[in-house]
XYZ file of C-alpha atoms in Angstrom:
665
model
C -22.850 -0.762 22.265
C -21.295 -3.167 19.216
C -19.921 -0.852 15.948
C -19.196 -3.679 13.491
C -18.034 -1.739 10.338
C -15.364 -2.520 8.369
C -11.644 -1.500 8.250
C -8.439 -2.513 8.492
C -7.714 -4.831 11.646
C -4.152 -4.599 13.032
C -4.077 -8.503 13.740
C -1.051 -10.216 16.015
C -0.117 -6.584 16.963
C 1.111 -7.777 19.717
C 3.803 -9.354 17.678
C 4.830 -6.468 16.047
C 5.310 -5.007 19.392
C 7.661 -7.740 20.554
C 9.956 -7.493 17.786
C 9.648 -3.763 17.736
C 11.123 -3.718 21.033
C 13.561 -5.720 20.623
C 14.807 -4.223 17.515
C 15.618 -0.876 20.240
C 16.874 -3.273 22.886
C 19.360 -4.229 19.744
C 19.870 -0.569 18.397
C 20.200 0.487 22.074
C 22.702 -2.438 22.813
C 24.759 -1.714 19.598
C 25.565 1.676 20.242
C 26.591 1.566 23.521
C 29.045 -0.769 21.893
C 30.005 1.117 19.500
C 30.585 4.246 22.236
C 32.435 1.639 24.341
C 34.478 1.090 21.246
C 35.319 4.517 19.888
C 35.944 5.572 23.911
C 38.268 2.646 23.758
C 39.930 3.815 20.722
C 39.887 7.258 21.689
C 41.449 6.240 24.929
C 43.814 4.372 22.860
C 44.918 7.280 20.056
C 44.799 10.217 22.820
C 47.785 7.827 24.984
C 49.099 7.111 21.582
C 49.633 11.006 20.651
C 49.964 12.279 24.079
C 52.954 10.007 24.528
C 54.195 11.257 21.217
C 53.937 15.253 21.789
C 55.309 14.255 25.198
C 58.694 13.002 23.688
C 58.986 14.885 20.969
C 59.233 17.830 23.128
C 60.991 16.785 25.855
C 63.535 15.572 23.977
C 63.293 19.135 21.928
C 64.400 21.121 24.960
C 67.127 18.372 26.221
C 69.014 19.631 23.093
C 69.951 22.682 25.802
C 72.210 19.566 27.374
C 74.824 20.344 24.730
C 75.480 24.331 24.948
C 75.414 23.704 28.608
C 77.839 21.273 28.256
C 80.222 23.333 26.518
C 79.688 26.378 28.736
C 81.136 24.304 31.465
C 83.950 22.730 29.492
C 84.783 26.224 28.771
C 83.846 27.738 32.159
C 81.436 29.974 31.392
C 83.379 31.947 28.540
C 82.729 31.281 25.144
C 82.824 33.697 21.849
C 80.134 34.021 19.999
C 82.158 32.307 17.001
C 81.851 29.441 19.725
C 77.987 30.025 20.410
C 77.154 30.046 16.812
C 78.725 26.619 15.615
C 77.237 24.713 18.824
C 73.722 26.556 18.095
C 74.060 25.376 14.134
C 74.586 21.552 15.602
C 71.730 22.081 17.609
C 69.042 23.908 15.531
C 67.518 22.239 12.703
C 65.102 23.599 10.179
C 61.519 23.674 10.590
C 61.784 21.439 13.855
C 60.130 24.135 15.376
C 62.703 25.552 17.065
C 62.480 29.263 16.926
C 65.903 29.909 18.723
C 68.851 29.015 20.704
C 70.047 31.566 23.576
C 73.049 32.292 25.601
C 72.649 33.303 28.704
C 75.040 34.526 31.305
C 72.737 36.116 34.426
C 70.053 35.059 33.065
C 70.969 37.718 30.120
C 70.462 36.993 26.698
C 73.231 37.845 24.944
C 73.984 35.824 22.170
C 71.131 34.146 19.384
C 70.422 32.011 16.821
C 69.529 32.956 14.514
C 69.644 36.860 15.213
C 66.694 37.027 12.469
C 63.743 36.991 14.902
C 65.011 37.331 18.111
C 66.129 40.489 18.275
C 63.642 41.750 20.796
C 65.236 39.243 23.352
C 68.990 40.599 22.831
C 70.067 41.971 25.883
C 66.703 41.007 28.717
C 67.313 40.492 31.412
C 64.795 38.040 33.036
C 65.764 38.012 36.367
C 64.076 41.626 36.165
C 60.606 40.508 34.036
C 58.144 40.322 36.793
C 56.197 37.701 34.430
C 58.549 35.725 33.787
C 60.521 35.317 36.971
C 58.936 32.660 38.689
C 60.240 30.387 35.872
C 63.483 31.855 35.820
C 63.527 31.149 39.670
C 61.763 28.122 39.604
C 64.693 26.523 37.110
C 67.579 28.006 39.335
C 66.277 26.614 42.749
C 65.452 22.982 41.179
C 68.822 23.160 38.806
C 66.680 21.943 36.084
C 65.010 22.495 32.839
C 61.949 25.136 33.579
C 59.836 25.536 30.843
C 58.377 28.988 30.762
C 55.262 29.500 28.758
C 53.122 28.826 26.656
C 52.671 32.525 26.096
C 52.991 35.317 23.782
C 56.664 35.954 23.208
C 58.470 38.673 23.085
C 59.477 38.377 19.463
C 56.118 37.758 18.359
C 53.880 34.566 18.326
C 52.826 31.399 20.638
C 55.821 30.075 22.070
C 57.822 27.718 24.817
C 60.922 28.393 26.622
C 63.094 25.806 27.694
C 65.877 27.390 29.958
C 68.304 25.246 31.395
C 70.076 26.412 34.806
C 74.358 25.787 34.176
C 75.955 25.866 37.534
C 80.063 26.489 37.819
C 82.617 26.181 40.645
C 84.532 28.823 41.483
C 88.406 28.880 42.755
C 87.404 28.306 45.841
C 85.362 25.592 45.276
C 82.681 26.871 45.756
C 79.226 25.997 43.233
C 77.284 29.792 42.074
C 74.179 30.199 39.526
C 76.464 31.165 35.976
C 73.193 31.520 33.733
C 70.428 29.818 31.154
C 71.227 27.572 28.055
C 67.833 28.215 26.264
C 65.335 26.764 23.426
C 62.940 28.539 22.063
C 60.218 26.807 20.141
C 57.311 27.988 18.088
C 54.579 25.258 19.168
C 52.421 25.123 15.904
C 55.802 24.407 14.603
C 57.270 22.039 16.699
C 53.640 20.335 17.210
C 54.202 18.938 13.328
C 56.414 16.484 14.038
C 54.288 14.678 16.437
C 51.030 14.376 13.935
C 48.536 15.710 15.789
C 47.255 17.555 12.831
C 46.568 14.231 10.971
C 44.295 13.292 13.723
C 41.037 14.925 11.743
C 42.025 12.712 8.572
C 41.758 9.609 11.158
C 37.642 10.892 12.225
C 39.403 12.214 14.981
C 39.142 15.475 16.862
C 41.569 17.647 19.485
C 42.286 20.347 22.023
C 46.149 20.656 23.244
C 45.834 23.274 25.730
C 47.658 24.004 29.443
C 47.619 26.440 32.278
C 50.099 28.836 31.965
C 52.598 30.492 35.030
C 49.874 33.391 34.482
C 46.812 31.046 34.819
C 45.971 31.878 31.733
C 44.325 28.667 29.922
C 45.922 28.229 26.176
C 44.724 26.550 23.650
C 48.371 25.043 21.789
C 46.895 23.423 19.128
C 43.924 22.202 17.772
C 40.238 23.236 18.323
C 39.531 26.044 20.248
C 35.917 25.409 20.660
C 36.231 21.417 20.781
C 33.359 19.838 23.245
C 35.164 18.453 26.369
C 32.256 16.792 27.460
C 32.451 14.156 25.027
C 36.536 14.133 25.122
C 39.180 11.856 26.510
C 41.323 13.977 28.061
C 44.719 12.953 29.338
C 48.369 15.051 31.031
C 51.692 15.214 29.150
C 54.639 15.861 30.988
C 56.940 18.730 30.498
C 59.677 20.103 32.799
C 57.543 21.489 35.845
C 54.526 21.740 33.765
C 51.378 20.302 32.497
C 49.902 19.719 29.269
C 46.167 18.183 28.565
C 45.615 16.208 25.364
C 41.473 16.375 24.770
C 40.634 13.673 22.228
C 37.357 13.185 20.508
C 35.612 11.984 17.415
C 35.117 14.078 14.601
C 31.373 13.638 13.854
C 29.738 12.804 17.216
C 26.362 11.791 15.461
C 28.632 9.364 13.716
C 27.721 6.459 15.858
C 24.049 7.622 16.739
C 23.587 7.189 12.802
C 25.047 3.691 12.514
C 22.620 2.838 14.728
C 19.681 4.600 13.499
C 20.580 2.507 10.720
C 20.791 -0.824 12.372
C 17.134 0.492 14.195
C 16.156 0.765 10.339
C 16.874 -2.584 9.815
C 15.737 -3.899 12.351
C 12.403 -1.947 12.313
C 12.360 -3.618 8.576
C 12.462 -6.983 9.516
C 10.477 -7.227 12.296
C 7.951 -5.944 9.560
C 8.372 -8.985 7.277
C 8.902 -11.171 11.081
C 5.731 -9.781 11.669
C 4.120 -10.129 7.852
C 5.153 -13.553 7.866
C 4.440 -14.670 11.323
C 0.784 -12.641 10.477
C 0.745 -14.643 7.406
C 1.232 -18.188 8.721
C -1.143 -17.238 11.929
C -3.928 -16.069 9.003
C -2.929 -19.652 7.208
C -2.879 -21.348 10.317
C -6.334 -19.898 11.419
C -8.230 -20.293 7.973
C -7.346 -24.111 7.863
C -9.047 -23.886 11.829
C -11.728 -21.615 10.214
C -12.310 -24.191 7.121
C -12.080 -26.991 9.161
C -14.819 -25.641 11.819
C -16.597 -23.918 8.150
C -16.559 -27.438 7.003
C -17.905 -29.768 10.937
C -20.615 -26.773 11.600
C -21.346 -27.529 7.779
C -21.728 -31.366 8.572
C -23.466 -30.615 11.806
C -26.203 -28.773 10.540
C -26.825 -30.566 7.134
C -26.885 -34.069 9.059
C -29.402 -32.872 11.286
C -32.273 -32.009 8.421
C -30.956 -35.023 6.488
C -31.601 -37.103 9.808
C -34.929 -35.916 10.142
C -35.592 -36.894 6.195
C -33.935 -40.103 6.189
C -35.397 -40.961 9.332
C -39.272 -39.685 8.711
C -38.808 -41.390 5.268
C -37.916 -44.863 6.622
C -40.862 -44.262 8.996
C -43.396 -43.338 5.701
C -42.402 -46.196 3.611
C -44.418 -48.419 6.705
C -47.339 -50.138 4.426
C -49.291 -49.881 7.870
C -49.390 -46.247 8.579
C -52.039 -44.799 8.643
C -53.042 -42.051 6.391
C -52.563 -39.057 8.828
C -49.636 -40.043 9.741
C -48.400 -40.555 7.096
C -48.355 -36.932 5.945
C -47.156 -35.688 9.161
C -44.270 -37.781 8.357
C -43.983 -36.131 4.479
C -44.879 -32.478 6.083
C -41.653 -32.552 8.398
C -40.024 -34.660 5.811
C -40.500 -31.488 2.965
C -39.829 -28.593 6.253
C -36.527 -31.106 6.777
C -36.053 -29.775 3.592
C -36.533 -26.293 3.029
C -34.383 -26.564 6.226
C -31.630 -28.527 4.067
C -32.210 -25.428 1.444
C -31.538 -22.400 3.172
C -28.547 -24.280 5.085
C -26.931 -24.738 1.439
C -28.286 -21.866 -0.165
C -26.807 -19.425 2.840
C -22.695 -21.275 2.750
C -22.873 -20.917 -0.606
C -24.025 -17.013 -0.215
C -21.352 -17.240 2.193
C -18.826 -19.240 0.556
C -18.910 -16.406 -2.635
C -19.265 -13.423 -0.564
C -15.804 -14.606 1.186
C -14.270 -14.767 -2.340
C -15.803 -11.710 -3.296
C -17.549 -12.665 -5.616
C -20.965 -11.505 -4.612
C -21.379 -9.031 -7.184
C -25.227 -6.693 -7.091
C -27.630 -6.618 -9.686
C -28.686 -2.764 -8.986
C -31.571 -1.681 -11.247
C -34.020 1.270 -10.714
C -36.902 0.270 -7.929
C -38.701 2.671 -5.732
C -38.236 2.212 -2.342
C -42.002 1.433 -1.434
C -41.535 -2.170 -4.180
C -38.497 -2.770 -1.751
C -40.333 -2.426 2.087
C -44.089 -3.040 1.010
C -43.525 -7.334 0.194
C -41.030 -7.215 3.404
C -44.258 -5.870 5.918
C -46.232 -8.375 4.091
C -44.488 -11.544 4.731
C -43.127 -10.212 7.928
C -46.644 -9.397 9.427
C -48.007 -13.167 8.263
C -45.061 -14.763 10.501
C -45.609 -12.519 13.628
C -49.334 -13.178 13.238
C -48.723 -16.628 13.594
C -46.324 -15.887 16.017
C -48.966 -13.946 18.082
C -45.876 -11.130 18.600
C -46.965 -7.885 17.163
C -45.144 -5.374 14.783
C -45.297 -1.570 14.927
C -43.534 0.382 11.790
C -43.111 3.883 11.968
C -42.862 5.078 9.246
C -42.765 9.483 10.201
C -39.704 9.955 7.897
C -39.918 8.422 4.894
C -40.851 8.897 1.797
C -40.970 6.902 -0.871
C -38.275 7.884 -3.919
C -36.929 5.579 -7.031
C -33.333 4.657 -6.066
C -31.083 2.411 -7.945
C -30.714 -0.638 -5.925
C -30.276 -4.545 -5.552
C -34.060 -4.939 -4.282
C -33.016 -8.908 -3.717
C -30.214 -8.225 -1.673
C -32.555 -5.418 0.435
C -34.771 -8.192 0.692
C -32.330 -10.634 2.442
C -31.562 -7.867 4.826
C -34.423 -6.871 6.231
C -35.684 -10.382 6.123
C -32.937 -11.656 8.078
C -33.588 -9.375 10.552
C -36.850 -9.178 10.858
C -37.079 -12.809 10.870
C -34.648 -12.904 13.693
C -36.828 -10.511 16.035
C -39.498 -12.280 15.599
C -37.927 -15.441 15.921
C -36.288 -14.388 19.257
C -39.514 -12.631 20.616
C -41.545 -14.524 22.550
C -45.588 -14.556 21.583
C -46.937 -11.508 23.562
C -44.008 -9.419 22.126
C -43.378 -6.275 20.447
C -40.709 -5.373 17.593
C -40.678 -1.527 16.694
C -39.757 -0.453 13.015
C -38.668 2.681 12.286
C -37.371 4.114 9.111
C -36.292 7.185 8.266
C -35.163 8.981 5.098
C -31.871 11.157 5.285
C -30.974 12.823 1.408
C -27.018 12.809 1.500
C -26.629 14.296 -1.690
C -28.326 15.409 -4.867
C -28.027 12.254 -5.677
C -27.461 10.092 -2.955
C -30.557 8.649 -0.371
C -29.586 6.826 2.685
C -32.387 4.669 4.760
C -32.162 4.800 8.182
C -33.507 1.392 10.045
C -34.247 0.802 13.287
C -35.531 -2.729 14.506
C -35.728 -3.022 18.166
C -37.673 -5.936 20.316
C -38.232 -6.774 23.370
C -37.650 -10.375 23.247
C -34.901 -13.072 24.348
C -31.823 -10.905 23.519
C -27.869 -11.446 23.695
C -25.683 -11.858 26.102
C -22.231 -8.969 26.336
C -20.114 -11.826 25.725
C -21.430 -13.108 22.229
C -22.297 -9.309 20.562
C -19.097 -10.048 19.132
C -19.388 -13.000 18.027
C -22.530 -12.036 16.442
C -21.570 -11.497 12.282
C -19.589 -14.904 12.317
C -20.871 -17.450 10.225
C -22.753 -20.599 12.106
C -22.789 -18.788 15.810
C -25.708 -19.039 17.564
C -26.157 -18.087 21.404
C -27.441 -21.631 22.572
C -30.755 -20.204 25.226
C -33.093 -22.900 26.900
C -36.263 -22.955 24.644
C -34.204 -21.292 21.278
C -31.622 -23.853 20.954
C -30.573 -24.651 17.154
C -32.520 -22.698 15.644
C -31.952 -21.282 12.050
C -28.589 -21.886 10.385
C -26.567 -19.502 11.990
C -25.545 -18.283 8.697
C -28.617 -15.241 8.655
C -26.340 -12.585 10.231
C -23.239 -13.561 8.002
C -24.633 -12.704 4.906
C -26.811 -9.476 6.194
C -23.203 -8.126 6.910
C -21.594 -8.876 3.787
C -24.575 -7.064 1.999
C -24.826 -3.981 4.115
C -20.909 -3.813 3.599
C -20.924 -4.738 -0.188
C -23.502 -1.575 -0.633
C -21.412 0.948 1.689
C -23.592 1.025 4.978
C -23.090 0.266 8.315
C -24.853 -2.084 10.788
C -24.672 -1.546 14.739
C -26.467 -3.917 17.019
C -27.634 -3.219 20.789
C -28.350 -6.130 22.865
C -29.459 -7.290 26.922
C -30.446 -10.995 28.083
C -33.961 -10.779 28.366
C -34.471 -7.519 27.632
C -34.402 -7.123 23.617
C -32.231 -6.316 20.931
C -31.910 -3.834 18.343
C -30.345 -3.187 15.179
C -29.330 0.057 13.557
C -29.029 -0.114 9.485
C -27.371 3.198 7.590
C -28.394 1.942 3.681
C -27.350 4.701 0.312
C -29.028 4.348 -2.515
C -28.312 6.449 -5.268
C -31.328 8.304 -6.304
C -32.651 8.014 -10.091
C -35.717 9.985 -11.476
C -39.213 8.324 -10.967
C -40.113 7.516 -14.419
C -37.551 4.706 -14.255
C -39.067 3.325 -11.684
C -39.975 -0.642 -12.651
C -43.565 -1.912 -12.647
C -43.993 -4.744 -10.307
C -45.988 -7.684 -11.356
C -49.354 -8.192 -9.436
C -49.054 -11.983 -8.764
C -52.214 -12.052 -6.516
C -54.918 -12.863 -9.316
C -53.273 -15.615 -11.760
C -55.106 -17.895 -13.920
C -54.046 -21.037 -13.457
C -56.307 -22.058 -15.614
C -54.241 -20.857 -18.286
C -51.408 -23.991 -17.622
C -54.277 -26.500 -19.211
C -53.456 -28.637 -22.398
C -50.134 -26.427 -23.042
C -46.614 -28.505 -24.323
C -43.732 -27.570 -22.167
C -40.416 -28.737 -23.508
C -38.153 -29.676 -20.693
C -34.149 -29.995 -20.719
C -33.216 -31.412 -18.112
C -29.877 -34.077 -17.914
C -31.188 -35.461 -14.503
C -33.871 -38.660 -14.611
C -35.082 -37.792 -10.716
C -35.279 -33.920 -11.440
C -37.345 -34.859 -14.785
C -39.327 -37.319 -12.884
C -39.790 -34.684 -10.326
C -40.641 -31.332 -12.574
C -42.910 -34.506 -15.333
C -45.224 -34.713 -12.228
C -45.362 -31.310 -11.207
C -46.239 -30.288 -14.920
C -48.693 -33.263 -15.701
C -50.314 -31.916 -11.856
C -51.787 -28.650 -14.315
C -52.416 -30.410 -17.236
C -49.338 -29.666 -18.976
C -47.972 -31.747 -21.553
C -44.049 -32.497 -21.569
C -41.796 -33.305 -23.732
C -38.237 -34.307 -22.426
C -34.657 -33.786 -23.977
C -31.575 -34.998 -22.062
C -29.045 -32.366 -23.404
C -29.322 -29.197 -24.733
C -28.618 -30.512 -27.947
C -31.444 -32.995 -28.228
C -33.488 -30.038 -27.144
C -32.228 -27.722 -29.737
C -33.359 -30.904 -32.686
C -36.600 -31.892 -30.990
C -37.588 -27.386 -31.356
C -35.854 -26.998 -34.989
C -38.231 -30.375 -35.732
C -41.904 -28.926 -34.111
C -43.920 -27.658 -35.891
C -44.304 -23.444 -35.217
C -45.739 -22.771 -32.033
C -46.257 -26.408 -30.889
C -44.188 -26.069 -27.694
C -45.589 -22.824 -25.462
C -42.928 -22.832 -23.655
C -39.407 -24.478 -22.799
C -38.121 -25.184 -19.317
C -34.215 -24.955 -19.908
C -31.376 -26.341 -17.030
C -27.712 -25.073 -17.509
C -25.563 -27.475 -16.963
C -25.701 -30.341 -19.367
C -23.175 -32.580 -21.342
C -23.331 -31.775 -24.787
C -24.575 -28.848 -24.864
C -25.112 -26.477 -22.054
C -28.437 -24.405 -21.033
C -26.740 -21.531 -22.550
C -25.632 -22.378 -25.885
C -29.477 -24.239 -26.291
C -30.790 -20.760 -25.599
C -28.813 -19.027 -28.130
C -29.221 -21.759 -31.034
C -32.843 -21.757 -30.312
C -32.907 -18.114 -30.778
C -31.116 -18.360 -33.600
C -33.255 -20.359 -35.850
C -35.303 -18.421 -38.746
C -38.624 -19.172 -36.782
C -41.272 -17.239 -35.934
C -41.646 -18.633 -32.325
C -37.968 -19.035 -31.981
C -38.275 -14.980 -31.014
C -40.975 -15.007 -28.212
C -41.020 -18.214 -26.832
C -40.689 -17.975 -23.167
C -37.446 -19.603 -22.820
C -37.015 -20.168 -18.394
C -33.855 -20.948 -17.050
C -34.432 -24.119 -14.197
C -30.999 -24.599 -12.380
C -29.353 -25.438 -8.934
C -26.994 -21.395 -10.384
C -29.208 -19.410 -8.261
C -27.384 -16.104 -7.657
C -27.699 -12.633 -9.164
C -25.097 -12.793 -11.501
C -26.022 -16.137 -12.697
C -29.522 -14.672 -13.107
C -28.204 -11.941 -15.315
C -26.214 -14.270 -17.412
C -29.000 -16.471 -18.083
C -31.078 -13.904 -19.104
C -27.972 -12.326 -21.139
C -27.812 -15.451 -23.402
C -31.956 -15.092 -24.323
C -33.536 -16.342 -21.637
C -36.791 -14.811 -20.395
C -36.865 -16.039 -16.370
C -34.722 -17.538 -14.255
C -36.416 -20.450 -11.692
C -33.654 -22.056 -8.510
C -33.691 -25.298 -7.523
C -34.822 -26.840 -6.068
C -37.996 -26.096 -7.486
C -40.774 -24.171 -5.421
C -43.614 -25.432 -7.085
C -46.192 -22.280 -6.781
C -43.713 -20.077 -8.078
C -42.986 -22.697 -11.184
C -46.739 -22.163 -11.555
C -46.593 -19.024 -11.090
C -43.974 -18.140 -13.592
C -45.194 -20.381 -15.960
C -48.180 -18.710 -16.399
C -46.838 -15.437 -15.953
C -44.812 -15.805 -18.835
C -47.887 -17.375 -20.973
C -49.972 -14.679 -20.743
C -47.314 -12.198 -21.249
C -46.904 -14.308 -24.463
């Protein structure tokens, strides 16, 4: 089943998909590039600050060499004053040095400054179990050994660097004398390394180590740093290793930048897609326009060829009368087909440009349906096709509708059903009324035939202009525009249409049309045209306002066939002048073309209606024009005309309209 309800169609979406995929790929590659660049920057920063921290700490630790050298020079015997003098040279304010210690036999004897270090004076570190390991390490390696970091006896987090001093006794034997030591307050000592400035540059960090007690201590930085995103590097200190981990301060920064790139790419993808779609639509429009005119040219040439061909044959003076009449009949049929094609083409063109307007008026639904039933019954009977109407669930109502548009919908569909159903076939039409609200009434119609049907491949193109499935015995039937017009009118009325079909098994159309309910008293009255007395036309005088000579000749000939007296005016101004100078009621009707030089039909009608004479208000003025759309008819009536006839002139309708207007007068 093919559902053809209008909606926004996403055309060329695959192009947008390609652009979107490219946007994600570009954003992903950009994100990877950012992450790689960020990792490289972090690694570079980590290396710089690790080297800076290591150099700073180690340079401080080696200041113990000064005191150790003096101890060796004095053979281990220095006074407290000497110690203080040397310590003052080594000690620096705000350098992070907590204290400098003189430790013969590993016992803290002197400390500079004393304040803040009172708790360690007299302590023998060879007898403190938790410090013994590092103390013994310095002695055994005869090199500076680090203790800590740990929580110092004198308070705070610090590290102690002990430089072992070995002296030589009188016997020339080397022996362990004691230590020259420096205590560092780590937070203060590391300020000179600039680690505290890392957050200002967008980086977070953590400096940590595993001390001799197997404790993981955070020396500086963020204790909650996410190590999975950090670059880590070792800092070598005497007989120990510290680790500096550096990471982005804002881990979402790269994601945000990549996200912005993705948004920009998506925006440009959308823009490129829209431009591409517009370009393709323009190209398709050009191709569709070329095809449209090619199809029109082809379809118009077919009846024109018949008209010209049979006209040439009919001009033969020796042609028998019966054969000539046969040719004239074929010319007339070809002319009607050409007229249908022109009308349908104009309707399609106006529909595509949104210029079709519904002229809604109160009408009883029976007045919509009954003329359609009568017309189709004649066509079906002529072909030997049976039509069955099911109106069991249908109740006539007075609705607001454009009855001409409704007729076009159903006549097109039913006419097609008759055309494409072979003799002996059957058409079933079911009407069902469906009250939607108190003010809206819908008619659901099903038109089902057992005709030749359509292929599954053709169904998606059924409502396209000039689309016709060529089947044996049915090639070139109709203009191929009828269903396009049906679709346009159904959509314009806010309805829906669906179709099911199978080859050689028939076709089913389902139409849903909503109408606004009207009080029954407002229904229009249909004129009875079956028993018109055409004798009323005999001897009447008609003013024909027409600028085209051929149209004048045709109209005059048709009117004179009914013994009507005709006065011709070649433009609107001449028509107004002839009516003005005529005696009152001299003219019984005016046939008014719309498009004329000097003064058009609208202005001429208004000028006549404005005259100060009685017949100017009552004389029937009938538009006779090639402008045949509902809005054209409405414009004619608004100008003061009584009725409308479309060109080419339908002879029967001309006589009928004149007789009805004269009867009303």
